[in-house]
Amino acid sequence: MARMKRVPASFLPPIALDSRTKTPMYRQLYDWFRRAVIDGQMRPGQRVPSTRGLAAELKISRIPVLQAYEQLLAEGYFETFVGAGTCVASSIPDDALSPPFVKKRKGQQEIVGKRGPRRMSRRGVALTQSPEQSWLDNLGAFRVSLPALDHFPIRIWSNLVARHSRRPIKGIMAYAHAMGYLPFREAIAEYLSTVRGVRCDASQILVTTGSQQALQLSAQVLLDPKDRVCLEEPGYPSARHAFMMAGAQLVPISVDRDGLNVEEMIRRGRGARAVYVTPSHQYPTGMTMSASRRLLLLNWAASSGAWIIEDDYDSEYRFGSHPISSLQGLDTDARVIYVGTFSKVLFPALRLGYVVVPRDLVPAFFAARDAADVFSSTLYQAVLTDFIREGHFARHIRRMRMLYMDRRKALVNALQTQMGDMTEVIGTEAGMHLVAMLPAGTDDVEVSRKAGQRGISATPVSSCYLTAPARGGLVLGYGGANARQIHDGVGKLKMSIQDLSRAMIRRNLQ
Ligand SMILES: Cc1ncc(COP(=O)(O)O)c(C=O)c1O
C-alpha cells in the first residue's frame, strides 16, 4: 500500500447540523465533509476526527457519523490507514474538482460552476482572461526580475532583523501610519534626491507593498472606470493589470529607440487621464527616453491636465553611462507620480516599494492605502532603514552593479558565440534583463514553452504586447544566473529554437 503524506491535523470549521430539516443527520454530515474537501478547507492527507470523538462533540449518536464516513470512504473522499485512522484522500475524484469556467453572455459576466452561473465584475473576467504567464513560475536561468540572491549580505540582514525583533516595542508591533515608518521615508527621500534627482521630502513618500501596489493605488486615486490611460507597447504586463483593475481603458502607444513615442501618444491619446512610462530603462526593450521626448511629455501633461506615472524600477543599474535623472526631477507642474521598488536592488519577497506623491495628492493616497491594507510591516521598514543608514545598501548596489555588468556581458557573448545571428540583442547596457529578438516568423510563446520544458524561463516579448507584435523575442533576465548557468541556459535556448524550426519544417512538408 502506498504511504500517504501525513498532513498535521488542523482546526475544522464549525459543523452546523439542523435537527428540524427532513435531511437525515448522516446526509448533512456527508454533505458538509464533501464540501469541505472540495473547497479545500480540508487538505489531502489531513486526519479527520474519530467517529466517537465527533459524535461526542456534536452531541449526536455515533450511527449517522459512521454512515457518513462509510459513504465518504466508498466515494473516495476519505481513506483509512492502519495506525493513522481516517484521512482525507490524497487524490480526490476528478469530477468533484473540475474548475469553474468563465462565460460571457450578452454583456454579462458569469463564472459557471457546479452551483450554476455566478456573476462577477467585468474587471474580474478580463483579468482571468489574460494569458497565463507560465514562464514566471520557473526560477531557473533567465527568470526576469530575479536578483543574485546568493550574493545578498544575508548575515548582515539577519543581524538587523534580530536586532529589531529583540526589541518588541510598540512602534514595531502596533498599528502604524498608512504612509509608512517615518525614519524609512526620510531615508528613501534622501536617497532619491541624491541619487535619482527626485524632488521630494519624506512627507511625500508613501511606502507600499512593492511597486505593484503603488501602481494600483495610483490607478485607484487618479482614474475612474472607462478613463483612458496610455501605456507603452510593448510594456510591463503587471502595470496593464493594475490599470485593468481600476476599469481603465488601455491605449497602447508604440516604443522606439527614444522610448515612448510621445508624438503618437499626443495624437492617439486624446482625453487620456494618465500615461504609464518607464523612461530610464523601458520595460522590456531597455531603451532610454530622450531628453526632448521627456520635455514634450511633461508639456503635454501640464497642458492637458493628465498624470504621468513614472516607474523607475531598476535604474540603480546602468553600466556604460551615468545614471539618467528621473522625469519627476524635471517636472515643474507636479504632474509626475514617481514609483520605485526594492524588489530588484534587494529581493522581491521583501515586498517593499514606494511612491513619491505630489503634495496635493498626499491625503488621497494616504486614504487609499488605509482603505487597501492599512500599512506595510514596520519590522522590515525598520530593518531596511538601518541597512540604508549603515551603508550596506550603497555597498550592495555597487557590488551588484559590477556583478550584473559581468553577467550581461556573459549573456551577450553566449548569445553571439552559440547562436550567431539567430538572435539580435536590443536595449541599453542597464538593468537586469535584455531582449533577444528572434528570427522573423518565430513563435516566441512556443520557444518559451519548449525552453520551460528544459528548465529555462524565457519571457516571450509578445506577452508584453496588447496587440500582435511584428516580431517575436525573448526577455532574458541575467541577474539571478551565474556564468555557468548562462552558458548552459543559452545552449538550451538554442535547442528550443531548433526544435521549433524542425517542427515547422515537418508541418510544412505534410
Ligand atoms: C517594469 C517593472 N516595474 C516594477 C517591477 C517590480 O515590481 P514589484 O516592486 O511589485 O516587485 C518590475 C519587476 O519585474 C518591473 O519589471
Coordinates of C-alpha atoms and ligand atoms in Angstrom, one line a residue:
M1 CA 0.0 0.0 0.0
A2 CA 1.4 3.4 -1.0
R3 CA 2.2 5.5 2.1
M4 CA 0.3 8.8 2.2
K5 CA 1.9 12.1 3.1
R6 CA 0.8 12.9 6.6
V7 CA -0.7 16.3 7.0
P8 CA -0.8 17.7 10.5
A9 CA -4.3 17.9 11.9
S10 CA -5.8 21.4 11.8
F11 CA -8.9 23.1 13.0
L12 CA -12.1 22.1 11.4
P13 CA -14.6 24.9 10.5
P14 CA -17.7 24.6 12.7
I15 CA -20.2 21.9 11.6
A16 CA -23.7 23.2 11.7
L17 CA -26.4 20.4 11.8
D18 CA -30.1 21.2 11.6
S19 CA -32.3 18.8 13.5
R20 CA -35.5 20.4 12.2
T21 CA -35.0 19.6 8.4
K22 CA -36.0 16.5 6.6
T23 CA -32.4 15.8 5.5
P24 CA -31.1 13.0 7.7
M25 CA -28.3 13.7 10.0
Y26 CA -25.8 11.3 8.1
R27 CA -26.6 13.1 4.9
Q28 CA -25.9 16.5 6.4
L29 CA -22.6 15.3 7.7
Y30 CA -21.7 13.7 4.4
D31 CA -22.6 16.9 2.5
W32 CA -20.6 19.0 5.0
F33 CA -17.4 16.9 4.7
R34 CA -17.7 16.6 0.9
R35 CA -18.0 20.4 0.5
A36 CA -15.1 21.0 3.0
V37 CA -12.8 18.6 0.9
I38 CA -13.9 20.1 -2.5
D39 CA -13.5 23.7 -1.3
G40 CA -10.0 22.9 0.1
Q41 CA -11.0 23.6 3.7
M42 CA -9.7 20.1 4.4
R43 CA -6.5 19.2 2.7
P44 CA -5.4 15.8 1.2
G45 CA -3.9 13.7 3.9
Q46 CA -5.5 15.6 6.8
R47 CA -6.8 13.4 9.6
V48 CA -10.5 13.6 10.2
P49 CA -11.9 13.3 13.8
S50 CA -12.7 9.8 15.1
T51 CA -16.4 8.8 14.8
R52 CA -16.6 8.6 18.6
G53 CA -15.0 12.0 19.1
L54 CA -17.1 13.7 16.5
A55 CA -20.3 12.2 17.8
A56 CA -19.5 13.3 21.3
E57 CA -18.5 16.8 20.1
L58 CA -21.8 17.2 18.1
K59 CA -23.8 15.6 20.9
I60 CA -25.4 13.1 18.5
S61 CA -25.4 9.3 18.2
R62 CA -22.4 7.6 16.6
I63 CA -24.5 5.9 13.9
P64 CA -25.0 8.8 11.5
V65 CA -21.3 9.6 11.8
L66 CA -20.4 6.1 10.9
Q67 CA -22.8 6.1 7.9
A68 CA -21.4 9.4 6.6
Y69 CA -17.8 8.2 6.9
E70 CA -18.7 4.9 5.2
Q71 CA -20.2 6.8 2.3
L72 CA -17.2 9.2 2.0
L73 CA -14.8 6.2 2.1
A74 CA -16.8 4.5 -0.6
E75 CA -16.8 7.5 -2.9
G76 CA -13.1 8.1 -2.4
Y77 CA -13.2 11.3 -0.4
F78 CA -11.7 9.6 2.7
E79 CA -9.1 6.9 3.1
T80 CA -8.2 4.7 6.1
F81 CA -4.7 3.8 7.1
V82 CA -3.6 1.2 9.6
G83 CA -2.4 3.2 12.6
A84 CA -3.2 6.5 11.1
G85 CA -7.0 6.4 11.3
T86 CA -9.2 8.1 8.7
C87 CA -7.8 10.8 6.5
V88 CA -8.9 13.0 3.5
A89 CA -7.9 11.1 0.4
S90 CA -4.6 12.0 -1.3
S91 CA -6.4 12.4 -4.6
I92 CA -10.0 13.5 -4.9
P93 CA -12.4 12.2 -7.6
D94 CA -11.7 14.4 -10.7
D95 CA -15.3 15.5 -11.4
A96 CA -15.5 17.0 -7.9
L97 CA -12.6 19.3 -8.5
S98 CA -13.2 20.4 -12.1
P99 CA -12.6 24.1 -12.1
P100 CA -15.4 26.5 -12.9
F101 CA -15.1 28.3 -16.3
V102 CA -15.8 31.8 -17.2
K103 CA -18.6 32.5 -19.6
K104 CA -19.7 35.7 -21.2
R105 CA -23.3 36.3 -22.2
K106 CA -24.8 39.5 -23.7
G107 CA -22.5 41.9 -21.9
Q108 CA -22.8 40.0 -18.6
Q109 CA -20.0 38.2 -16.9
E110 CA -20.5 34.9 -15.1
I111 CA -18.4 32.3 -13.6
V112 CA -20.2 29.0 -14.2
G113 CA -19.6 26.3 -11.6
K114 CA -21.5 23.4 -10.2
R115 CA -23.9 25.8 -8.5
G116 CA -24.8 27.4 -11.8
P117 CA -24.0 30.9 -13.1
R118 CA -22.5 33.3 -10.6
R119 CA -22.0 36.9 -11.6
M120 CA -18.6 38.7 -11.3
S121 CA -17.3 42.1 -12.4
R122 CA -16.1 42.8 -16.0
R123 CA -12.7 43.6 -14.5
G124 CA -12.6 40.2 -12.8
V125 CA -13.4 38.4 -16.0
A126 CA -10.9 40.5 -18.0
L127 CA -8.1 39.5 -15.6
T128 CA -9.0 35.8 -15.7
Q129 CA -8.8 36.0 -19.5
S130 CA -5.3 37.4 -19.5
P131 CA -3.0 34.7 -20.9
E132 CA -1.2 32.6 -18.3
Q133 CA 2.4 33.6 -17.8
S134 CA 3.9 30.1 -17.1
W135 CA 7.5 31.4 -17.5
L136 CA 7.1 33.3 -14.3
D137 CA 6.6 30.1 -12.3
N138 CA 10.1 29.0 -13.2
L139 CA 13.0 30.4 -11.1
G140 CA 15.7 28.9 -13.4
A141 CA 18.1 30.8 -15.7
F142 CA 16.7 33.9 -17.3
R143 CA 13.8 34.4 -15.0
V144 CA 13.2 38.2 -15.2
S145 CA 13.4 40.3 -12.1
L146 CA 15.4 37.8 -10.1
P147 CA 18.4 39.3 -8.4
A148 CA 21.6 37.4 -7.4
L149 CA 20.1 36.2 -4.2
D150 CA 23.2 34.2 -3.3
H151 CA 25.2 37.5 -3.2
F152 CA 22.8 39.1 -0.8
P153 CA 24.5 40.0 2.5
I154 CA 22.2 37.7 4.4
R155 CA 24.3 37.7 7.6
I156 CA 24.1 41.5 8.0
W157 CA 20.4 41.4 7.2
S158 CA 19.7 38.6 9.7
N159 CA 21.6 40.6 12.4
L160 CA 19.5 43.6 11.7
V161 CA 16.3 41.6 11.7
A162 CA 17.4 40.1 15.1
R163 CA 18.2 43.5 16.4
H164 CA 14.8 44.8 15.8
S165 CA 12.9 41.6 16.7
R166 CA 14.6 41.6 20.1
R167 CA 13.0 44.9 20.8
P168 CA 9.3 44.3 20.5
I169 CA 8.5 47.8 21.2
K170 CA 5.1 49.2 20.5
G171 CA 6.5 51.1 17.5
I172 CA 7.4 47.8 15.7
M173 CA 4.3 45.8 16.7
A174 CA 1.3 48.1 17.0
Y175 CA -0.7 49.8 14.2
A176 CA 1.3 52.3 12.3
H177 CA 0.9 55.2 9.9
A178 CA -0.5 54.4 6.5
M179 CA 2.2 56.4 4.7
G180 CA 4.9 54.2 6.3
Y181 CA 7.6 54.3 9.0
L182 CA 8.9 57.9 9.2
P183 CA 12.7 57.2 9.5
F184 CA 12.4 54.9 6.5
R185 CA 10.5 57.5 4.5
E186 CA 13.3 60.0 5.4
A187 CA 16.0 57.6 4.3
I188 CA 14.1 57.0 0.9
A189 CA 13.6 60.7 0.3
E190 CA 17.3 61.4 0.9
Y191 CA 18.4 58.5 -1.4
L192 CA 16.1 59.6 -4.2
S193 CA 17.1 63.3 -4.0
T194 CA 20.8 62.4 -4.0
V195 CA 20.9 59.6 -6.5
R196 CA 17.8 59.9 -8.7
G197 CA 17.4 63.7 -8.8
V198 CA 13.8 63.3 -7.4
R199 CA 12.5 66.5 -5.8
C200 CA 10.7 65.4 -2.7
D201 CA 10.7 65.2 1.1
A202 CA 9.6 62.5 3.5
S203 CA 6.1 63.8 3.7
Q204 CA 5.5 62.8 0.1
I205 CA 6.8 59.3 0.4
L206 CA 4.2 56.5 0.7
V207 CA 5.7 53.1 1.4
T208 CA 3.9 50.3 -0.5
T209 CA 3.8 46.6 -0.9
G210 CA 6.2 46.6 -3.8
S211 CA 5.7 48.9 -6.8
Q212 CA 2.7 46.8 -7.9
Q213 CA 0.7 48.3 -5.0
A214 CA 2.0 51.8 -5.9
L215 CA 0.6 51.3 -9.4
Q216 CA -2.7 50.0 -8.1
L217 CA -3.1 52.9 -5.7
S218 CA -2.2 55.4 -8.4
A219 CA -4.9 53.9 -10.7
Q220 CA -7.5 54.0 -7.9
V221 CA -6.8 57.5 -6.9
L222 CA -6.4 59.1 -10.3
L223 CA -8.7 57.1 -12.6
D224 CA -12.4 56.5 -12.9
P225 CA -13.8 53.4 -14.7
K226 CA -13.5 53.9 -18.5
D227 CA -10.9 56.6 -18.2
R228 CA -8.2 56.3 -20.9
V229 CA -4.7 55.5 -19.8
C230 CA -1.8 55.3 -22.3
L231 CA 0.7 52.5 -21.9
E232 CA 4.0 51.6 -23.6
E233 CA 3.6 48.9 -26.3
P234 CA 5.4 46.7 -25.6
G235 CA 5.2 47.3 -21.8
Y236 CA 5.1 45.9 -18.3
P237 CA 2.2 43.4 -18.1
S238 CA 1.6 43.9 -14.4
A239 CA 1.1 47.6 -15.0
R240 CA -1.6 46.7 -17.5
H241 CA -3.2 44.5 -14.9
A242 CA -3.2 47.3 -12.3
F243 CA -5.0 49.7 -14.6
M244 CA -7.4 47.0 -15.7
M245 CA -8.3 46.5 -12.0
A246 CA -9.4 50.2 -11.9
G247 CA -11.6 49.6 -15.0
A248 CA -9.5 51.9 -17.2
Q249 CA -9.4 51.8 -21.0
L250 CA -5.9 50.9 -22.1
V251 CA -4.4 52.8 -25.1
P252 CA -1.2 51.1 -26.3
I253 CA 1.4 53.5 -27.7
S254 CA 4.5 52.3 -29.6
V255 CA 8.0 52.5 -28.3
D256 CA 11.1 53.2 -30.5
R257 CA 14.8 53.8 -29.7
D258 CA 13.9 57.0 -27.9
G259 CA 11.4 55.3 -25.6
L260 CA 7.6 56.0 -25.7
N261 CA 6.6 57.7 -28.9
V262 CA 5.2 60.8 -27.3
E263 CA 4.2 62.4 -30.6
E264 CA 2.0 59.3 -31.3
M265 CA 0.6 59.5 -27.8
I266 CA -0.5 63.1 -28.2
R267 CA -2.2 62.2 -31.4
R268 CA -3.9 59.0 -30.3
G269 CA -4.2 59.6 -26.6
R270 CA -6.7 62.4 -26.8
G271 CA -8.5 62.8 -23.5
A272 CA -6.2 60.4 -21.7
R273 CA -6.2 60.9 -17.9
A274 CA -2.8 59.3 -17.4
V275 CA 0.2 57.7 -19.0
Y276 CA 2.4 54.9 -17.6
V277 CA 6.1 55.1 -18.6
T278 CA 9.5 53.5 -17.7
P279 CA 11.7 56.3 -19.1
S280 CA 15.0 55.4 -17.5
H281 CA 15.0 51.8 -18.9
Q282 CA 12.0 51.0 -20.9
Y283 CA 10.5 47.6 -19.9
P284 CA 11.1 45.4 -21.7
T285 CA 13.0 46.9 -24.7
G286 CA 15.7 48.6 -22.5
M287 CA 15.5 52.0 -24.3
T288 CA 16.1 55.3 -22.5
M289 CA 13.6 58.1 -23.2
S290 CA 15.4 61.0 -25.0
A291 CA 15.5 64.5 -23.3
S292 CA 13.3 66.1 -26.0
R293 CA 10.6 63.4 -25.5
R294 CA 10.8 63.9 -21.7
L295 CA 10.1 67.6 -22.1
L296 CA 7.3 67.0 -24.7
L297 CA 5.7 64.5 -22.4
L298 CA 5.8 66.9 -19.4
N299 CA 4.4 69.8 -21.5
W300 CA 1.6 67.6 -22.7
A301 CA 0.7 66.6 -19.1
A302 CA 0.8 70.2 -17.9
S303 CA -1.4 71.4 -20.8
S304 CA -3.9 68.5 -20.8
G305 CA -4.1 68.0 -17.0
A306 CA -3.1 64.4 -17.3
W307 CA -0.9 62.4 -14.8
I308 CA 2.4 60.7 -15.6
I309 CA 3.1 57.5 -13.7
E310 CA 6.9 57.1 -13.8
D311 CA 8.1 53.5 -12.9
D312 CA 11.8 53.7 -12.1
Y313 CA 12.2 50.0 -11.3
D314 CA 15.9 49.3 -11.9
S315 CA 17.8 52.5 -12.7
E316 CA 20.4 51.7 -10.0
Y317 CA 22.0 49.5 -12.6
R318 CA 23.5 51.4 -15.5
F319 CA 26.8 50.1 -16.8
G320 CA 28.1 52.1 -19.7
S321 CA 26.9 55.6 -18.8
H322 CA 26.0 57.8 -15.8
P323 CA 22.5 57.3 -14.3
I324 CA 19.8 59.3 -16.0
S325 CA 17.9 61.7 -13.8
S326 CA 14.3 61.0 -13.2
L327 CA 11.4 62.6 -15.2
Q328 CA 10.0 63.7 -11.8
G329 CA 13.0 65.9 -11.2
L330 CA 12.3 67.8 -14.4
D331 CA 8.6 68.3 -13.7
T332 CA 7.6 71.9 -12.7
D333 CA 3.8 71.2 -12.6
A334 CA 3.7 68.4 -10.0
R335 CA 2.2 66.0 -12.7
V336 CA 4.5 63.0 -12.1
I337 CA 3.8 60.2 -9.7
Y338 CA 7.2 58.5 -9.2
V339 CA 7.2 54.8 -8.4
G340 CA 10.2 52.7 -7.1
T341 CA 10.9 49.3 -5.6
F342 CA 13.3 47.4 -3.5
S343 CA 12.5 44.1 -5.3
K344 CA 15.4 44.4 -7.8
V345 CA 18.0 46.1 -5.6
L346 CA 17.4 43.8 -2.6
F347 CA 14.9 40.9 -3.1
P348 CA 11.3 40.6 -4.3
A349 CA 9.9 38.8 -1.3
L350 CA 10.6 41.9 0.8
R351 CA 7.5 43.4 -0.9
L352 CA 8.6 47.0 -0.2
G353 CA 8.3 49.8 -2.7
Y354 CA 7.4 53.4 -2.6
V355 CA 5.6 56.2 -4.4
V356 CA 6.5 59.8 -4.4
V357 CA 3.2 61.7 -4.4
P358 CA 2.6 65.3 -5.5
R359 CA 1.8 67.3 -2.3
D360 CA -1.8 68.0 -3.1
L361 CA -2.5 64.2 -3.7
V362 CA -1.0 63.0 -0.4
P363 CA -4.3 62.9 1.5
A364 CA -6.0 60.9 -1.2
F365 CA -3.1 58.4 -1.5
F366 CA -3.0 58.1 2.3
A367 CA -6.7 57.4 2.4
A368 CA -6.5 54.8 -0.4
R369 CA -3.6 53.0 1.3
D370 CA -5.5 53.0 4.6
A371 CA -8.5 51.5 2.8
A372 CA -6.5 48.9 1.0
D373 CA -4.4 47.2 3.6
V374 CA -3.5 49.9 6.1
F375 CA 0.3 49.8 6.1
S376 CA 3.4 47.6 5.4
S377 CA 5.2 45.6 8.1
T378 CA 7.1 48.0 10.3
L379 CA 9.7 45.4 11.2
Y380 CA 11.1 45.3 7.6
Q381 CA 10.9 49.0 7.2
A382 CA 12.9 49.5 10.4
V383 CA 15.5 46.8 9.3
L384 CA 15.8 48.4 5.9
T385 CA 16.2 51.9 7.4
D386 CA 19.3 50.6 9.3
F387 CA 20.5 48.7 6.2
I388 CA 20.5 52.0 4.3
R389 CA 21.8 54.3 7.1
E390 CA 24.7 52.0 8.0
G391 CA 25.9 52.0 4.4
H392 CA 25.1 48.3 3.5
F393 CA 22.6 49.4 0.8
A394 CA 25.0 51.6 -1.2
R395 CA 27.7 48.9 -0.8
H396 CA 25.4 46.1 -2.1
I397 CA 24.3 48.2 -5.1
R398 CA 28.0 48.9 -6.0
R399 CA 28.8 45.2 -5.8
M400 CA 25.7 44.1 -7.7
R401 CA 26.4 46.7 -10.4
M402 CA 29.8 45.0 -11.2
L403 CA 28.3 41.6 -11.0
Y404 CA 25.3 42.3 -13.3
M405 CA 27.7 44.1 -15.8
D406 CA 29.7 40.9 -16.0
R407 CA 26.6 38.7 -16.2
R408 CA 25.2 40.9 -19.0
K409 CA 28.5 40.6 -20.9
A410 CA 28.5 36.8 -20.4
L411 CA 24.9 36.5 -21.7
V412 CA 25.6 38.7 -24.8
N413 CA 28.7 36.7 -25.5
A414 CA 27.0 33.4 -25.1
L415 CA 24.2 34.5 -27.4
Q416 CA 26.7 35.7 -30.1
T417 CA 29.0 32.7 -29.9
Q418 CA 26.4 29.9 -29.5
M419 CA 23.6 31.4 -31.6
G420 CA 25.3 33.6 -34.1
D421 CA 22.7 35.6 -36.0
M422 CA 19.8 33.5 -34.7
T423 CA 19.1 36.4 -32.2
E424 CA 19.6 40.1 -32.1
V425 CA 20.2 41.8 -28.7
I426 CA 18.4 45.2 -28.2
G427 CA 18.4 47.8 -25.3
T428 CA 20.9 49.9 -23.4
E429 CA 23.5 48.4 -21.1
A430 CA 21.5 48.6 -17.9
G431 CA 19.3 46.7 -15.5
M432 CA 18.9 43.0 -15.1
H433 CA 17.5 41.8 -18.4
L434 CA 17.9 42.2 -22.1
V435 CA 15.7 41.4 -25.1
A436 CA 16.9 38.9 -27.7
M437 CA 14.9 39.3 -30.9
L438 CA 14.1 36.0 -32.7
P439 CA 14.1 35.4 -36.5
A440 CA 11.0 36.8 -38.2
G441 CA 8.1 34.4 -38.0
T442 CA 9.3 32.5 -34.9
D443 CA 6.5 32.0 -32.3
D444 CA 8.1 33.3 -29.1
V445 CA 5.5 31.7 -26.8
E446 CA 6.3 28.3 -28.4
V447 CA 10.0 28.9 -27.9
S448 CA 9.3 29.9 -24.3
R449 CA 7.2 26.7 -23.7
K450 CA 10.0 24.5 -25.1
A451 CA 12.6 26.3 -23.0
G452 CA 10.4 25.8 -20.0
Q453 CA 10.5 22.0 -20.6
R454 CA 14.3 22.3 -20.3
G455 CA 14.1 24.2 -17.0
I456 CA 14.7 27.7 -18.6
S457 CA 12.5 30.7 -18.0
A458 CA 12.3 32.9 -21.2
T459 CA 9.6 35.5 -21.2
P460 CA 8.1 35.9 -24.7
V461 CA 8.2 39.5 -25.7
S462 CA 4.7 39.1 -27.2
S463 CA 3.4 38.8 -23.7
C464 CA 4.3 42.4 -23.2
Y465 CA 2.0 43.5 -26.1
L466 CA -1.6 44.3 -26.1
T467 CA -1.7 44.0 -29.9
A468 CA 0.1 41.4 -32.1
P469 CA 3.8 42.2 -32.4
A470 CA 5.6 42.4 -35.7
R471 CA 8.4 40.1 -34.5
G472 CA 8.9 37.7 -31.5
G473 CA 11.7 37.8 -29.0
L474 CA 12.7 36.7 -25.5
V475 CA 13.1 38.8 -22.4
L476 CA 16.0 37.2 -20.6
G477 CA 16.9 38.1 -17.0
Y478 CA 20.6 37.6 -16.1
G479 CA 20.6 38.9 -12.5
G480 CA 19.9 35.5 -10.9
A481 CA 22.1 33.3 -13.2
N482 CA 25.9 32.7 -12.9
A483 CA 28.3 32.3 -15.8
R484 CA 27.8 28.5 -15.9
Q485 CA 24.0 28.8 -15.8
I486 CA 24.1 31.5 -18.5
H487 CA 26.3 29.3 -20.8
D488 CA 24.2 26.2 -20.3
G489 CA 20.9 28.2 -20.5
V490 CA 21.8 29.7 -23.9
G491 CA 22.6 26.2 -25.1
K492 CA 19.1 25.1 -24.1
L493 CA 17.5 28.1 -25.7
K494 CA 19.3 27.3 -28.9
M495 CA 17.9 23.7 -28.8
S496 CA 14.4 25.1 -28.1
I497 CA 14.5 27.3 -31.1
Q498 CA 15.9 24.5 -33.3
D499 CA 13.2 22.1 -32.1
L500 CA 10.6 24.6 -33.1
S501 CA 12.2 25.2 -36.6
R502 CA 12.3 21.4 -37.2
A503 CA 8.7 21.1 -36.1
M504 CA 7.7 23.9 -38.5
I505 CA 9.6 22.3 -41.4
R506 CA 7.9 18.9 -40.7
R507 CA 4.5 20.6 -40.6
N508 CA 5.2 22.4 -43.9
L509 CA 6.2 19.1 -45.6
Q510 CA 3.0 17.3 -44.6
Ligands
LIG1 C1 8.7 47.5 -15.0 C2 8.7 46.9 -13.6 N1 8.3 47.6 -12.6 C3 8.3 47.1 -11.3 C4 8.8 45.8 -11.1 C5 8.8 45.4 -9.6 O1 7.6 45.0 -9.1 P1 7.4 44.8 -7.6 O2 8.0 46.0 -6.9 O3 5.9 44.8 -7.4 O4 8.1 43.6 -7.2 C6 9.2 45.1 -12.1 C7 9.7 43.7 -11.8 O5 9.5 42.8 -12.6 C8 9.2 45.6 -13.4 O6 9.7 44.9 -14.4

